[in-house]
Tab-separated table of C-alpha atoms in Angstrom:
chain	number	residue	atom	x	y	z
S	919	GLU	CA	199.781	345.478	85.970
S	920	ALA	CA	202.199	346.502	88.721
S	921	GLN	CA	204.143	343.446	89.745
S	922	VAL	CA	207.365	341.726	90.707
S	923	THR	CA	208.281	338.770	88.534
S	924	GLN	CA	210.755	336.008	89.191
S	925	ASN	CA	212.180	333.352	86.923
S	926	PRO	CA	212.343	330.469	87.045
S	927	ARG	CA	209.539	329.561	89.451
S	928	TYR	CA	210.953	326.104	90.029
S	929	LEU	CA	214.501	324.871	89.593
S	930	ILE	CA	216.259	321.615	90.382
S	931	THR	CA	220.007	321.655	89.993
S	932	VAL	CA	223.140	319.897	91.155
S	933	THR	CA	225.805	320.993	93.587
S	934	GLY	CA	228.304	323.403	92.109
S	935	LYS	CA	226.452	324.350	88.950
S	936	LYS	CA	226.176	328.124	88.771
S	937	LEU	CA	222.682	329.518	88.479
S	938	THR	CA	220.891	332.844	88.339
S	939	VAL	CA	217.396	333.666	89.492
S	940	THR	CA	216.046	336.784	87.836
S	941	CYS	CA	213.842	339.390	89.468
S	942	SER	CA	212.171	342.291	87.725
S	943	GLN	CA	209.762	344.992	88.859
S	944	ASN	CA	207.772	347.479	86.771
S	945	MET	CA	206.938	349.971	89.512
S	946	ASN	CA	210.088	352.085	89.325
S	947	HIS	CA	210.957	351.207	92.910
S	948	GLU	CA	214.413	352.084	94.115
S	949	TYR	CA	214.577	349.444	96.862
S	950	MET	CA	214.810	345.753	96.030
S	951	SER	CA	215.590	342.755	98.164
S	952	TRP	CA	216.013	338.991	98.182
S	953	TYR	CA	214.763	336.652	100.906
S	954	ARG	CA	214.875	332.961	101.517
S	955	GLN	CA	212.207	331.105	103.410
S	956	ASP	CA	212.778	327.832	105.206
S	957	PRO	CA	210.404	325.847	107.432
S	958	GLY	CA	210.512	327.101	110.999
S	959	LEU	CA	212.864	329.959	110.179
S	960	GLY	CA	210.541	332.448	108.536
S	961	LEU	CA	211.848	334.933	105.988
S	962	ARG	CA	215.501	335.859	106.082
S	963	GLN	CA	216.976	338.654	104.035
S	964	ILE	CA	219.893	337.739	101.765
S	965	TYR	CA	220.798	340.991	100.043
S	966	TYR	CA	219.143	344.311	99.424
S	967	SER	CA	219.689	347.267	97.141
S	968	MET	CA	218.708	350.839	97.754
S	969	ASN	CA	219.373	351.936	94.195
S	970	VAL	CA	221.285	351.157	91.030
S	971	GLU	CA	224.836	350.008	91.732
S	972	VAL	CA	224.182	349.987	95.500
S	973	THR	CA	223.893	346.603	97.193
S	974	ASP	CA	224.271	345.508	100.819
S	975	LYS	CA	224.318	342.271	102.759
S	976	GLY	CA	221.276	341.143	104.641
S	977	ASP	CA	221.105	338.581	107.387
S	978	VAL	CA	222.261	335.532	105.388
S	979	PRO	CA	224.416	336.620	102.408
S	980	GLU	CA	226.933	333.752	102.421
S	981	GLY	CA	226.961	331.828	99.149
S	982	TYR	CA	225.026	334.432	97.196
S	983	LYS	CA	225.814	337.363	94.940
S	984	VAL	CA	223.604	340.058	93.494
S	985	SER	CA	223.906	342.897	91.018
S	986	ARG	CA	221.854	346.012	90.327
S	987	LYS	CA	222.819	347.413	86.952
S	988	GLU	CA	219.314	348.648	86.166
S	989	LYS	CA	216.600	349.895	88.483
S	990	ARG	CA	214.074	347.263	87.415
S	991	ASN	CA	216.274	344.147	87.697
S	992	PHE	CA	217.933	342.516	90.685
S	993	PRO	CA	219.257	339.028	89.852
S	994	LEU	CA	220.347	336.572	92.534
S	995	ILE	CA	223.438	334.548	91.646
S	996	LEU	CA	224.556	331.296	93.209
S	997	GLU	CA	228.100	330.723	91.981
S	998	SER	CA	228.429	327.233	93.465
S	999	PRO	CA	225.113	326.064	94.898
S	1000	SER	CA	225.084	323.623	97.784
S	1001	PRO	CA	222.257	321.508	99.213
S	1002	ASN	CA	221.845	323.892	102.180
S	1003	GLN	CA	220.685	326.520	99.678
S	1004	THR	CA	217.627	324.444	98.877
S	1005	SER	CA	214.869	326.869	99.784
S	1006	LEU	CA	212.008	329.073	98.638
S	1007	TYR	CA	213.293	332.422	97.431
S	1008	PHE	CA	211.364	335.677	97.240
S	1009	CYS	CA	212.280	338.918	95.585
S	1010	ALA	CA	210.664	342.148	96.742
S	1011	SER	CA	210.630	345.798	95.799
S	1012	SER	CA	209.563	348.878	97.683
S	1013	PRO	CA	209.035	352.590	97.092
S	1014	GLY	CA	209.964	353.081	100.748
S	1015	GLY	CA	207.699	351.468	103.295
S	1016	GLU	CA	205.639	348.468	102.235
S	1017	GLN	CA	207.296	345.792	100.158
S	1018	TYR	CA	205.798	344.075	97.133
S	1019	PHE	CA	206.816	340.441	96.836
S	1020	GLY	CA	207.228	338.234	93.824
S	1021	PRO	CA	205.624	334.803	93.517
S	1022	GLY	CA	208.689	332.915	94.708
S	1023	THR	CA	211.271	330.535	93.242
S	1024	ARG	CA	211.515	327.063	94.679
S	1025	LEU	CA	215.115	325.875	94.355
S	1026	THR	CA	216.319	322.360	95.019
S	1027	VAL	CA	220.042	321.607	95.014
S	1028	THR	CA	220.953	317.922	94.963
R	827	LEU	CA	218.963	344.557	113.909
R	828	ALA	CA	215.549	344.768	115.449
R	829	LYS	CA	214.434	341.254	116.391
R	830	THR	CA	210.791	340.376	116.773
R	831	THR	CA	208.947	337.744	118.772
R	832	GLN	CA	205.450	336.520	117.931
R	833	PRO	CA	203.316	333.597	119.071
R	834	ILE	CA	203.894	330.585	116.870
R	835	SER	CA	200.233	329.876	116.297
R	836	MET	CA	196.713	330.986	117.155
R	837	ASP	CA	193.257	329.579	116.583
R	838	SER	CA	190.032	331.534	116.214
R	839	TYR	CA	186.430	330.986	115.230
R	840	GLU	CA	184.898	332.769	112.304
R	841	GLY	CA	183.463	336.169	113.124
R	842	GLN	CA	185.711	336.790	116.095
R	843	GLU	CA	188.264	339.559	116.466
R	844	VAL	CA	191.850	338.329	116.479
R	845	ASN	CA	194.742	340.173	118.091
R	846	ILE	CA	198.312	339.133	117.327
R	847	THR	CA	201.043	340.734	119.396
R	848	CYS	CA	204.652	341.226	118.348
R	849	SER	CA	207.477	342.120	120.728
R	850	HIS	CA	210.346	344.254	119.463
R	851	ASN	CA	212.307	345.472	122.453
R	852	ASN	CA	215.227	346.970	120.545
R	853	ILE	CA	213.252	348.936	117.989
R	854	ALA	CA	215.178	351.942	116.669
R	855	THR	CA	213.916	355.497	116.438
R	856	ASN	CA	213.627	355.362	112.655
R	857	ASP	CA	211.972	351.948	112.508
R	858	TYR	CA	208.432	351.418	111.329
R	859	ILE	CA	206.312	348.395	112.197
R	860	THR	CA	204.838	346.538	109.260
R	861	TRP	CA	202.626	343.478	109.130
R	862	TYR	CA	202.374	341.038	106.257
R	863	GLN	CA	200.069	338.135	105.467
R	864	GLN	CA	201.282	335.038	103.666
R	865	PHE	CA	199.325	332.171	102.155
R	866	PRO	CA	201.033	328.867	101.288
R	867	SER	CA	203.284	329.043	98.218
R	868	GLN	CA	202.701	332.774	97.776
R	869	GLY	CA	204.765	335.834	98.546
R	870	PRO	CA	203.872	337.887	101.610
R	871	ARG	CA	201.296	340.606	101.153
R	872	PHE	CA	201.307	343.967	102.935
R	873	ILE	CA	198.565	344.475	105.516
R	874	ILE	CA	199.351	347.593	107.507
R	875	GLN	CA	202.188	349.816	108.693
R	876	GLY	CA	202.562	352.219	111.570
R	877	TYR	CA	205.036	354.206	113.619
R	878	LYS	CA	203.141	354.995	116.812
R	879	THR	CA	199.658	355.030	118.375
R	880	LYS	CA	196.951	353.524	116.205
R	881	VAL	CA	196.579	352.980	112.498
R	882	THR	CA	193.477	351.604	110.808
R	883	ASN	CA	192.740	350.623	107.246
R	884	GLU	CA	189.994	348.656	105.546
R	885	VAL	CA	191.311	345.258	106.681
R	886	ALA	CA	193.072	345.722	110.033
R	887	SER	CA	194.128	347.960	112.872
R	888	LEU	CA	197.582	348.320	114.354
R	889	PHE	CA	198.056	349.378	117.956
R	890	ILE	CA	201.457	350.639	119.091
R	891	PRO	CA	202.047	351.723	122.712
R	892	ALA	CA	204.058	354.797	123.564
R	893	ASP	CA	207.292	352.883	124.235
R	894	ARG	CA	206.956	351.112	120.832
R	895	LYS	CA	208.444	347.904	122.234
R	896	SER	CA	205.469	345.906	121.053
R	897	SER	CA	202.615	346.143	118.607
R	898	THR	CA	199.294	344.401	118.123
R	899	LEU	CA	197.659	343.569	114.832
R	900	SER	CA	193.885	343.420	115.149
R	901	LEU	CA	191.792	341.608	112.556
R	902	PRO	CA	188.071	342.278	112.999
R	903	ARG	CA	185.582	339.482	112.359
R	904	VAL	CA	187.926	336.954	110.781
R	905	SER	CA	186.747	334.531	108.118
R	906	LEU	CA	188.119	331.210	106.905
R	907	SER	CA	190.052	333.058	104.191
R	908	ASP	CA	192.102	334.819	106.866
R	909	THR	CA	193.832	331.530	107.685
R	910	ALA	CA	197.461	332.370	106.920
R	911	VAL	CA	200.812	333.191	108.481
R	912	TYR	CA	201.194	336.747	109.749
R	913	TYR	CA	204.593	338.384	109.986
R	914	CYS	CA	205.658	341.390	111.977
R	915	LEU	CA	208.576	343.341	110.511
R	916	VAL	CA	210.421	346.128	112.260
R	917	GLY	CA	212.671	348.408	110.280
R	918	SER	CA	212.542	350.600	107.221
R	919	SER	CA	213.454	350.148	103.597
R	920	GLY	CA	216.582	352.101	104.253
R	921	ASN	CA	220.214	351.278	104.584
R	922	THR	CA	219.935	348.515	107.154
R	923	PRO	CA	218.947	344.879	106.775
R	924	LEU	CA	215.367	343.865	107.513
R	925	VAL	CA	214.600	341.007	109.856
R	926	PHE	CA	211.273	339.219	109.734
R	927	GLY	CA	210.059	337.261	112.723
R	928	LYS	CA	209.096	333.624	112.381
R	929	GLY	CA	205.460	334.517	111.953
R	930	THR	CA	202.198	333.541	113.599
R	931	ARG	CA	200.137	330.830	111.985
R	932	LEU	CA	196.483	331.804	112.337
R	933	SER	CA	193.886	329.101	111.856
R	934	VAL	CA	190.273	330.221	111.539
R	935	ILE	CA	187.710	327.572	112.320
R	936	ALA	CA	184.117	327.533	111.119
């Protein structure tokens, strides 16, 4: 089944403890992206990648890192999480045009 | 970045046609207009995409005037299961960030 998967789906952590949220797609899409969603603010793009080893900042990149070593994977890294990064995170991939979203990762930073 | 403006919420009765308009005054020449549907705790799902004039698929129509500064998503004969948040996105999966609007919360009433 064609899909975008994210892990973990839920995560509670403490301030400053490095974490990684994985994202994987099996559709051979070149474009991948990370978004965060907060009440009243809609979806905001964090980082995107047009292909392997190519990443660019989105609208809200501060406090996040990404890497794209393989086409299928696009992990989101929080080196030192803070409470203002508590949010619902979505990964997406695209062949060019419509995006396919993962199920989301709900992150709580205390 | 192309910003979008949508109504915050709309109500409709079952069986009616619903039109949701999105304003995007600074749309770029290469930008497409894409609409997504999102249910609670799920990732957004692609509905329809267009560049100009009218596009129709099995679930919706998209109307885009000649100046492309706005677009209207039309949902024919809505049902209770169409209750969701609808997002308008202007841009392309290219080398620029994507900016979602804050979405329109559609409530369908029996």
